[in-house]
mmCIF file of C-alpha atoms in Angstrom:
data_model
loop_
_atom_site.group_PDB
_atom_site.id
_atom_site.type_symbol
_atom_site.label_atom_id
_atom_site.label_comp_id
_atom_site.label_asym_id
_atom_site.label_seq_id
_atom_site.Cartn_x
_atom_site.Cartn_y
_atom_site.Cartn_z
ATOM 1 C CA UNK M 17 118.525 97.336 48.510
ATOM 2 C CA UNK M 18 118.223 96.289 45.045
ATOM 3 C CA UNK M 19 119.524 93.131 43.267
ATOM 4 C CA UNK M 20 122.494 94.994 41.722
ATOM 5 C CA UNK M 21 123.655 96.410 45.097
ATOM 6 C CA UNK M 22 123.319 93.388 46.638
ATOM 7 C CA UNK M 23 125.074 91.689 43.954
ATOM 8 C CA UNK M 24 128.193 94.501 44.692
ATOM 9 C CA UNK M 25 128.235 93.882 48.156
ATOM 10 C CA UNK M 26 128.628 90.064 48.074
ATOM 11 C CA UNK M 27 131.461 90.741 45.446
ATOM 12 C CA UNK M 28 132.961 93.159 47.949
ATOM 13 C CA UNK M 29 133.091 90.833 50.768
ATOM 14 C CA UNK M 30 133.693 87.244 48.547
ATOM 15 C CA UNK M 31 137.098 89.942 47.587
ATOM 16 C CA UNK M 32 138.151 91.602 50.829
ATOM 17 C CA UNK M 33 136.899 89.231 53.136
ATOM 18 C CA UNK M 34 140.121 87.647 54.319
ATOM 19 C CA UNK M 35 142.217 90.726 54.520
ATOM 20 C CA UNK M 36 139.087 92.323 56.432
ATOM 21 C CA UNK M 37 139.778 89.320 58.363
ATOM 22 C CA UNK M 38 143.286 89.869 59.405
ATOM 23 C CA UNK M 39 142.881 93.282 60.539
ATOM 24 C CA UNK M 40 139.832 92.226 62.790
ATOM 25 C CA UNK M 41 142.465 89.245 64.153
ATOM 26 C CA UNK M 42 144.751 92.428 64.776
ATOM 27 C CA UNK M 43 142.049 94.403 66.919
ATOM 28 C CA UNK M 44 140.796 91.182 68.551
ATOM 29 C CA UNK M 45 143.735 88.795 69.218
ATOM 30 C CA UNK M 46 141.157 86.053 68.918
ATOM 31 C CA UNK M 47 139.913 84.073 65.561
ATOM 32 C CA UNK M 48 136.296 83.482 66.749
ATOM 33 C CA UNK M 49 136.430 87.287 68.349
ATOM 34 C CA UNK M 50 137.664 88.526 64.806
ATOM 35 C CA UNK M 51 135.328 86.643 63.088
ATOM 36 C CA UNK M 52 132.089 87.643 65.277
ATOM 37 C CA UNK M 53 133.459 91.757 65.074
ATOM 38 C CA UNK M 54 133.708 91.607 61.333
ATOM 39 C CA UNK M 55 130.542 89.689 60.845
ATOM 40 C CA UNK M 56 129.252 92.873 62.971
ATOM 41 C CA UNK M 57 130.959 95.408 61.155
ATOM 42 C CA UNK M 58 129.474 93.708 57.511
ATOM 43 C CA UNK M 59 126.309 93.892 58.924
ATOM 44 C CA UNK M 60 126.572 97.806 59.287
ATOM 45 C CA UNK M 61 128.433 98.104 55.964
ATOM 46 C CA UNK M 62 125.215 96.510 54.112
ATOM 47 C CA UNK M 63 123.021 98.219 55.831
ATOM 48 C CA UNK M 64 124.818 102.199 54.516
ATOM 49 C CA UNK M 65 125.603 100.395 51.718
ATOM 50 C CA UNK M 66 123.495 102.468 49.370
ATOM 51 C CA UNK M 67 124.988 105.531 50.786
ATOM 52 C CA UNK M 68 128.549 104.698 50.402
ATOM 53 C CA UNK M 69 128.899 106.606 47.191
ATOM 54 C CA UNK M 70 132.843 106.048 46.468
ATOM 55 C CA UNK M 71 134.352 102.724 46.132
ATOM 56 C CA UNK M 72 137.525 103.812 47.784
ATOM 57 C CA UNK M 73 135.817 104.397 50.638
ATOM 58 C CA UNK M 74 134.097 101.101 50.994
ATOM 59 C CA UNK M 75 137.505 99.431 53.037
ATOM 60 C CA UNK M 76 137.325 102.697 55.636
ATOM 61 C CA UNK M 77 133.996 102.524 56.389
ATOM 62 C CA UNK M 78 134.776 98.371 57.483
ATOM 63 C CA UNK M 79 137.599 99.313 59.371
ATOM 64 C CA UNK M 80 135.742 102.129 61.176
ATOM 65 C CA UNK M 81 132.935 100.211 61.847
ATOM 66 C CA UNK M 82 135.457 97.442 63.292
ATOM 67 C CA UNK M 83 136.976 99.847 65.246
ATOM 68 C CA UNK M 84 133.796 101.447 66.937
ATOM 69 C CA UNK M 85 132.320 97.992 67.622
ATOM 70 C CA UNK M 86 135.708 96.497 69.091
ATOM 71 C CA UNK M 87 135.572 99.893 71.128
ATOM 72 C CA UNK M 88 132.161 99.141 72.356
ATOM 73 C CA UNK M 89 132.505 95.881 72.793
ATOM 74 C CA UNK M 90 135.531 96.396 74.940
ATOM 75 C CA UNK M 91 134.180 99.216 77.359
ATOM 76 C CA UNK M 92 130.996 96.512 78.183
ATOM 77 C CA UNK M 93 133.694 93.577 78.498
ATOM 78 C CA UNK M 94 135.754 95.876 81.132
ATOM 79 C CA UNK M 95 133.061 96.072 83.620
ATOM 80 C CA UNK M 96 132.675 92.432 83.397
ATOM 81 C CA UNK M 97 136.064 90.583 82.864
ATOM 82 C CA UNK M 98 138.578 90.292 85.596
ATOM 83 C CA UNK M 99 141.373 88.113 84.354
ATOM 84 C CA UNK M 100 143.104 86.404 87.380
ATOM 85 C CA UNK M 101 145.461 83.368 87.491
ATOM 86 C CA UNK M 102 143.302 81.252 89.871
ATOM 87 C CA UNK M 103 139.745 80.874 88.715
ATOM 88 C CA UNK M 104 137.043 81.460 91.836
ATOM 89 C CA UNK M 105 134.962 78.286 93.097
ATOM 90 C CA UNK M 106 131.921 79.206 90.944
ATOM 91 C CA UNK M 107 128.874 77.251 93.032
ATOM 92 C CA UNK M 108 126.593 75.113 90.449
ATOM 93 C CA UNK M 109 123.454 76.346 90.356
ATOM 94 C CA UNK M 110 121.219 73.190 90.940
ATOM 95 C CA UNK M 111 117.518 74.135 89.470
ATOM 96 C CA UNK M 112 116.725 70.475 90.730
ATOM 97 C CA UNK M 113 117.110 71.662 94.696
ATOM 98 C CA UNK M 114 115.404 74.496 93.701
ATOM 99 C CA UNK M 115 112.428 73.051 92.028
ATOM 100 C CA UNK M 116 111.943 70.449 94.777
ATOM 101 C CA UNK M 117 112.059 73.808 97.831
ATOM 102 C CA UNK M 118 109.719 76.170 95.867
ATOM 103 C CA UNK M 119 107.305 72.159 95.397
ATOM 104 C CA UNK M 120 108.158 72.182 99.299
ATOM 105 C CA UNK M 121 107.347 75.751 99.498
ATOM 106 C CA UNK M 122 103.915 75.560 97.816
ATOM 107 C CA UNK M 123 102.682 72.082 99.569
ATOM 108 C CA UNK M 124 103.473 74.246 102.971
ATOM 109 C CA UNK M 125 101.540 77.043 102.398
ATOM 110 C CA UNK M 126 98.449 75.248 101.372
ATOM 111 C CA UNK M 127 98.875 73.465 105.065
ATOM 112 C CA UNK M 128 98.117 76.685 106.307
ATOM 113 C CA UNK M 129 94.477 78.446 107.009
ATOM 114 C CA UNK M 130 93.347 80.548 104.348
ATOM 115 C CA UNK M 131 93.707 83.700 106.232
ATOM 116 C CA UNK M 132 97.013 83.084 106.774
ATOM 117 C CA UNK M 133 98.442 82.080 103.666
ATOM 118 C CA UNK M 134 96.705 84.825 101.883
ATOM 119 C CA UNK M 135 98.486 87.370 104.129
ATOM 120 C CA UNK M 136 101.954 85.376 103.676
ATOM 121 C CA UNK M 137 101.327 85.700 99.807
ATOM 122 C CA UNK M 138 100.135 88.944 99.686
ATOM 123 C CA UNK M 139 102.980 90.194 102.184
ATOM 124 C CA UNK M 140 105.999 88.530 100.793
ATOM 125 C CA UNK M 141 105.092 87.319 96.851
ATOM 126 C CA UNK M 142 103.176 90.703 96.175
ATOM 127 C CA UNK M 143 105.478 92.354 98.531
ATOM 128 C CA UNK M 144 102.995 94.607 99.994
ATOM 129 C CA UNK M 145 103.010 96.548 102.782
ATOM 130 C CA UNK M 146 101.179 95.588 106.235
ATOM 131 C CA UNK M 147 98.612 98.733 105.863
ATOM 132 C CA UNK M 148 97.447 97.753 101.894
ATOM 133 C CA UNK M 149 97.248 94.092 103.278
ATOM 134 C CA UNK M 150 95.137 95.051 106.289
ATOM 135 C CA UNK M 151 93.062 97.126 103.654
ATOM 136 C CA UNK M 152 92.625 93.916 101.361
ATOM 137 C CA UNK M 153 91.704 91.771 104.167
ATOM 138 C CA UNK M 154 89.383 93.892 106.051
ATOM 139 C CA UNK M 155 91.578 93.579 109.206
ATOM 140 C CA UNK M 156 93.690 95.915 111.063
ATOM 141 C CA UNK M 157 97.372 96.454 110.590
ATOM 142 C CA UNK M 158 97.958 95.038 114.004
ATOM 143 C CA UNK M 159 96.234 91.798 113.198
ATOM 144 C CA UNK M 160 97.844 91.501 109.970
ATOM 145 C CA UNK M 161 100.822 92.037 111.380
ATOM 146 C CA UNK M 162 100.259 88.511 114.174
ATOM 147 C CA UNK M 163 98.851 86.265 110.825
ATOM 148 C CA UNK M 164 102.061 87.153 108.921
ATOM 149 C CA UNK M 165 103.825 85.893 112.377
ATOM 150 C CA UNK M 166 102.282 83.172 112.950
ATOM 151 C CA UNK M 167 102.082 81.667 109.488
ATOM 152 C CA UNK M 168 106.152 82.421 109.255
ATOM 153 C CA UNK M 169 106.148 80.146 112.407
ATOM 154 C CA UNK M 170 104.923 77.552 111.328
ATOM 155 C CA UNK M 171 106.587 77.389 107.652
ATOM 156 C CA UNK M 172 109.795 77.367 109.875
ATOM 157 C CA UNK M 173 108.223 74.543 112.010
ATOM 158 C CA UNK M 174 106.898 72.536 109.055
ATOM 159 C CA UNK M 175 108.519 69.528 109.945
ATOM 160 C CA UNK M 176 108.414 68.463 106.657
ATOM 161 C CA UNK M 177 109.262 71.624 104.385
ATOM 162 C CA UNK M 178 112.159 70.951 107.663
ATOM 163 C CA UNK M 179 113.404 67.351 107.098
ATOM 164 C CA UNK M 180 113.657 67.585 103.211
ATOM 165 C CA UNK M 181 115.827 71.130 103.465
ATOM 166 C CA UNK M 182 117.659 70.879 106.932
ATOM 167 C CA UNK M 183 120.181 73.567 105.915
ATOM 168 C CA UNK M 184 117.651 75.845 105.516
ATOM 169 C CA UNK M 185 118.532 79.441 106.614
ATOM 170 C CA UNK M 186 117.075 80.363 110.155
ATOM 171 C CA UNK M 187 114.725 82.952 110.710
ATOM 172 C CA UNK M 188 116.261 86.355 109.971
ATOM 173 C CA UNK M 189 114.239 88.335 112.569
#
């Protein structure tokens, strides 16, 4: 855009700003919603700015692109607002605890033979199945199968990957 353009827009929205304004407080209900949707909407305006020919067109083509963005806007809110009069307990997610189990985690797995932890890795971080692993490992399925078990085992038995989570989930199996 050249200097000149640019120039016009900047006149156009130092001029119509505020009553742009108003009419995105009417779609939005909400001063820092308003402000954010015509912010959005100026941003498409400058961008077909040099192909909005007629002056008297300038104020549609806001309000249209208000419109359509409020619209948008709107249909992706729907599927993830659910106003309510009592809030749900949210739980607080506590990257601390989870830090210190996957520090737990990792000082358990090297306690285990090599073998072993390279069939628990393979199995549940690479998420492979039994047959690639036994291909990997030289080893039959059947034998992966028992190393997988028996590492599991003793990560549950860790006594203490055990003592410093007690509330760990039991064994799923």
């Amino acid at each position: 855009m050249n200097a000149t353009r640019h120039e016009e827009f900047r006149e156009y929205v130092a001029s119509r700003g505020s009553v742009l304004l108003r009419m995105a407080m009417q779609l939005t209900g909400d001063r820092a919603e308003a402000e954010d949707l015509l912010q959005a909407a100026l941003a498409k305006t400058y961008l077909a700015w040099d192909r909005i020919n007629d002056p008297a067109a300038i104020d549609g083509y806001v309000r249209r692109a208000m419109v359509n963005t409020q619209i948008s806007w709107w249909r992706r809110r729907k599927l993830e607002i659910y106003p309510t009069d009592e809030l749900p307990d949210q739980p607080v997610d506590d990257h601390t605890r989870r830090s210190e189990l996957h520090d737990a985690l990792g000082r358990a797995l090297d306690r285990l033979p090599q073998r072993q932890r390279l069939a628990v890795m393979l199995r549940y971080y690479e998420d492979m199945p039994e047959t690639e692993i036994a291909e990997v490992l030289g080893v039959s399925v059947g034998t992966v199968k028992s190393t997988v078990s028996r590492a599991m085992a003793k990560l549950r038995d860790d006594a203490a990957l055990g003592s410093q989570f007690p509330d760990l989930p039991p064994d799923p199996y």
